[in-house]
CSV table of C-alpha atoms in Angstrom, one decimal:
chain,number,residue,atom,x,y,z
U,892,MET,CA,-17.1,22.6,-8.6
U,893,GLN,CA,-14.3,21.2,-6.5
U,894,GLN,CA,-11.1,20.4,-8.4
U,895,ALA,CA,-10.2,16.8,-8.8
U,896,ASN,CA,-7.3,15.6,-6.9
U,897,ALA,CA,-4.8,12.7,-7.1
U,898,LEU,CA,-3.3,10.5,-4.3
U,899,TYR,CA,-0.2,8.5,-3.9
U,900,LEU,CA,-1.3,5.6,-1.7
U,901,VAL,CA,1.6,3.7,0.0
U,902,LEU,CA,0.4,0.2,0.8
U,903,ASP,CA,1.4,-1.8,3.9
U,904,MET,CA,4.9,-0.4,4.1
U,905,GLN,CA,5.0,-1.1,7.9
U,906,ASN,CA,7.7,-2.5,10.0
U,907,ASP,CA,6.2,-6.0,10.5
U,908,LEU,CA,6.4,-6.5,6.7
U,909,VAL,CA,9.3,-4.4,5.3
U,910,HIS,CA,11.8,-3.5,8.1
U,911,GLU,CA,14.9,-5.6,8.1
U,912,ASP,CA,14.4,-6.2,11.8
U,913,GLY,CA,10.7,-7.2,11.4
U,914,PRO,CA,9.5,-10.8,11.2
U,915,ASN,CA,9.1,-10.7,7.4
U,916,GLY,CA,12.3,-8.7,6.9
U,917,LYS,CA,14.3,-11.8,7.3
U,918,GLY,CA,12.3,-13.9,4.8
U,919,PRO,CA,11.6,-13.9,1.1
U,920,LEU,CA,9.5,-10.7,1.1
U,921,GLY,CA,12.2,-8.8,3.0
U,922,GLU,CA,14.8,-10.1,0.5
U,923,GLN,CA,12.7,-8.8,-2.4
U,924,VAL,CA,12.2,-5.5,-0.7
U,925,ARG,CA,16.0,-5.1,-0.3
U,926,ASP,CA,16.9,-6.4,-3.7
U,927,ARG,CA,14.4,-4.1,-5.5
U,928,GLN,CA,15.4,-1.1,-3.3
U,929,ILE,CA,11.8,-0.5,-2.5
U,930,LEU,CA,12.2,1.6,0.6
U,931,ALA,CA,14.6,4.2,-0.9
U,932,LYS,CA,12.7,4.4,-4.1
U,933,THR,CA,9.4,4.8,-2.3
U,934,ALA,CA,10.8,7.6,-0.2
U,935,ALA,CA,11.9,9.4,-3.3
U,936,ALA,CA,8.5,8.9,-4.9
U,937,ILE,CA,6.7,10.3,-1.9
U,938,LYS,CA,8.9,13.4,-2.2
U,939,GLN,CA,8.2,13.7,-5.9
U,940,ALA,CA,4.4,13.3,-5.3
U,941,ARG,CA,4.4,16.1,-2.7
U,942,GLU,CA,6.4,18.4,-4.9
U,943,ALA,CA,3.8,17.9,-7.7
U,944,GLY,CA,0.9,18.8,-5.3
U,945,VAL,CA,-0.3,15.2,-5.2
U,946,LEU,CA,-1.7,14.0,-1.8
U,947,VAL,CA,0.0,11.2,0.0
U,948,GLY,CA,-1.6,8.4,2.0
U,949,PHE,CA,-0.5,5.4,4.0
U,950,VAL,CA,-2.3,2.1,4.5
U,951,ARG,CA,-1.4,-0.4,7.2
U,952,VAL,CA,-2.9,-3.6,8.4
U,953,GLY,CA,-3.6,-3.7,12.2
U,954,PHE,CA,-5.6,-5.3,14.9
U,955,SER,CA,-6.8,-4.0,18.2
U,956,ALA,CA,-5.7,-5.6,21.5
U,957,GLY,CA,-7.1,-9.1,21.7
U,958,TYR,CA,-7.4,-9.2,17.9
U,959,PRO,CA,-11.2,-8.8,17.8
U,960,GLU,CA,-11.2,-7.9,14.0
U,961,CYS,CA,-8.9,-10.8,13.0
U,962,PRO,CA,-10.7,-13.4,10.9
U,963,PRO,CA,-9.9,-16.9,12.3
U,964,ASN,CA,-10.5,-18.6,9.0
U,965,SER,CA,-8.3,-16.4,6.9
U,966,GLN,CA,-5.2,-18.0,5.4
U,967,VAL,CA,-3.6,-14.5,5.4
U,968,PHE,CA,-4.4,-13.3,8.9
U,969,SER,CA,-5.4,-16.2,11.2
U,970,ALA,CA,-1.8,-16.8,12.4
U,971,ALA,CA,-1.3,-13.1,13.4
U,972,PRO,CA,-2.4,-13.5,17.0
U,973,GLN,CA,-0.1,-16.5,17.6
U,974,HIS,CA,2.9,-14.6,16.2
U,975,GLY,CA,2.1,-11.2,17.7
U,976,LEU,CA,1.9,-9.6,14.3
U,977,PHE,CA,0.0,-6.4,13.3
U,978,LYS,CA,-0.8,-5.1,16.8
U,979,LEU,CA,-2.0,-1.6,16.6
U,980,GLY,CA,0.0,0.9,18.8
U,981,GLU,CA,3.2,-1.2,18.5
U,982,TRP,CA,6.3,-0.9,16.4
U,983,GLY,CA,5.2,-3.5,13.9
U,984,THR,CA,2.3,-1.5,12.6
U,985,GLU,CA,4.3,1.8,12.3
U,986,ILE,CA,5.1,2.9,8.8
U,987,HIS,CA,8.8,2.3,8.1
U,988,PRO,CA,10.8,5.3,9.4
U,989,LEU,CA,12.4,6.0,6.0
U,990,LEU,CA,9.0,7.0,4.6
U,991,GLU,CA,8.1,10.5,5.6
U,992,GLN,CA,4.6,11.1,7.0
U,993,ARG,CA,3.1,14.5,7.5
U,994,GLU,CA,0.0,15.9,9.2
U,995,GLY,CA,-2.8,15.9,6.7
U,996,ASP,CA,-1.7,12.7,4.9
U,997,ILE,CA,-4.5,10.2,4.4
U,998,GLN,CA,-4.2,7.4,7.0
U,999,VAL,CA,-6.0,4.1,6.6
U,1000,VAL,CA,-6.0,1.1,9.1
U,1001,LYS,CA,-7.4,-2.0,7.6
U,1002,HIS,CA,-8.3,-5.5,8.9
U,1003,ARG,CA,-8.5,-7.3,5.6
U,1004,VAL,CA,-6.4,-7.4,2.4
U,1005,SER,CA,-8.2,-4.5,0.6
U,1006,PRO,CA,-7.9,-1.0,2.0
U,1007,PHE,CA,-11.4,-0.3,0.8
U,1008,TYR,CA,-13.0,-3.0,3.0
U,1009,SER,CA,-14.7,-1.6,6.2
U,1010,THR,CA,-12.3,1.4,6.3
U,1011,THR,CA,-12.6,5.2,6.0
U,1012,LEU,CA,-10.7,5.2,2.7
U,1013,GLN,CA,-13.8,5.8,0.5
U,1014,ALA,CA,-15.0,8.7,2.7
U,1015,GLN,CA,-11.6,10.3,2.7
U,1016,LEU,CA,-11.4,10.0,-1.1
U,1017,ARG,CA,-14.8,11.6,-1.5
U,1018,ALA,CA,-14.0,14.4,1.0
U,1019,ARG,CA,-10.9,15.4,-1.0
U,1020,ASN,CA,-12.4,14.7,-4.5
U,1021,ILE,CA,-9.8,12.2,-5.4
U,1022,THR,CA,-10.3,10.6,-8.8
U,1023,ARG,CA,-6.8,9.3,-9.5
U,1024,ILE,CA,-4.8,6.9,-7.3
U,1025,TYR,CA,-1.1,6.1,-7.7
U,1026,CYS,CA,-0.1,3.2,-5.6
U,1027,SER,CA,2.7,0.9,-4.6
U,1028,GLY,CA,3.7,-1.4,-1.8
U,1029,VAL,CA,3.8,-4.9,-0.5
U,1030,SER,CA,2.7,-7.4,-1.3
U,1031,THR,CA,2.0,-7.2,-5.0
U,1032,GLN,CA,-0.2,-10.3,-5.0
U,1033,ALA,CA,-2.3,-9.1,-2.0
U,1034,VAL,CA,-2.9,-5.5,-1.2
U,1035,VAL,CA,-1.7,-4.1,-4.5
U,1036,GLN,CA,-4.0,-6.3,-6.5
U,1037,ALA,CA,-6.9,-5.7,-4.2
U,1038,THR,CA,-6.4,-1.9,-4.3
U,1039,VAL,CA,-6.3,-1.8,-8.0
U,1040,ARG,CA,-9.3,-4.0,-8.6
U,1041,ASP,CA,-11.4,-2.3,-5.9
U,1042,GLY,CA,-10.4,1.1,-7.0
U,1043,HIS,CA,-11.2,0.3,-10.7
U,1044,ASP,CA,-14.7,-0.9,-9.7
U,1045,ARG,CA,-15.2,2.4,-7.9
U,1046,ASP,CA,-14.4,4.3,-11.1
U,1047,LEU,CA,-11.1,5.6,-10.0
U,1048,GLU,CA,-8.1,6.0,-12.3
U,1049,MET,CA,-5.5,3.5,-11.0
U,1050,ILE,CA,-1.8,3.8,-11.6
U,1051,VAL,CA,0.7,1.2,-10.2
U,1052,LEU,CA,4.3,2.0,-9.7
U,1053,GLU,CA,5.5,-1.5,-10.6
U,1054,ASP,CA,9.2,-1.2,-9.4
U,1055,LEU,CA,8.0,0.1,-6.0
U,1056,CYS,CA,6.1,-3.2,-5.3
U,1057,ALA,CA,7.3,-6.5,-4.2
U,1058,ALA,CA,6.0,-10.0,-3.6
U,1059,HIS,CA,7.5,-13.1,-2.0
U,1060,SER,CA,9.3,-13.9,-5.2
U,1061,ALA,CA,10.2,-12.1,-8.5
U,1062,GLU,CA,7.9,-14.6,-10.4
U,1063,GLU,CA,5.0,-13.9,-8.1
U,1064,HIS,CA,5.4,-10.2,-8.5
U,1065,ARG,CA,5.6,-10.5,-12.3
U,1066,ASN,CA,2.5,-12.7,-12.4
U,1067,SER,CA,0.6,-10.3,-10.2
U,1068,ILE,CA,1.4,-7.2,-12.3
U,1069,GLN,CA,0.5,-9.1,-15.4
U,1070,SER,CA,-2.9,-10.1,-14.0
U,1071,ILE,CA,-3.9,-6.5,-13.0
U,1072,GLY,CA,-2.7,-4.8,-16.1
U,1073,ARG,CA,-6.2,-4.6,-17.5
U,1074,PHE,CA,-7.4,-2.7,-14.5
U,1075,CYS,CA,-4.7,0.0,-14.2
U,1076,LYS,CA,-1.9,1.8,-15.9
U,1077,VAL,CA,1.5,0.3,-15.0
U,1078,GLU,CA,4.3,2.8,-14.5
U,1079,THR,CA,7.8,2.9,-12.9
U,1080,ALA,CA,9.4,5.4,-10.7
U,1081,ALA,CA,11.4,6.6,-13.7
U,1082,THR,CA,8.4,6.9,-16.1
U,1083,VAL,CA,5.7,8.2,-13.8
U,1084,THR,CA,4.6,11.8,-13.8
U,1085,PHE,CA,2.7,12.7,-10.7
U,1086,ALA,CA,-0.1,15.1,-11.6
U,1087,ARG,CA,-3.7,15.9,-10.8
U,1088,PRO,CA,-6.3,14.7,-13.2
């Protein structure tokens, strides 16, 4: 039988959202990312995960030219075309350069909040026999919550690195972590031990 594997899934850490020169980098989310030192700590966690033999994956939100996948009635995504956000193949949808990607990493492009919705994530998890997911990223109230809840309902062991997540305010982050605590184990970069199940 194939050995079970673990994955550290880095969520939406793309330039449009977390780079200081990106459109969100100058707003409340970018301020939280800087104040919480999310980029440097995530880079260190990626290195730690690789050294422990844990797979690494990156999720990004992106839309094709003309935004055919963008939902016009979404409060989250409907303004993206007007502001030129999340365009696949452009700088904004690239993972922040401080976060090392390697050939063989899991890559997921999503068009909704959850990385499980209409993506290849589930197929990639099955192909690699992944049963445990460590995750972190932005924003806590959106992709982190969705990943934890959807992963839980797919019988995956979910572990959130709380201090590597950020929302648009410290209060929103705290409330989000509190609301998903029943569906995952909450760790920090200092307390987590990356390991296979």
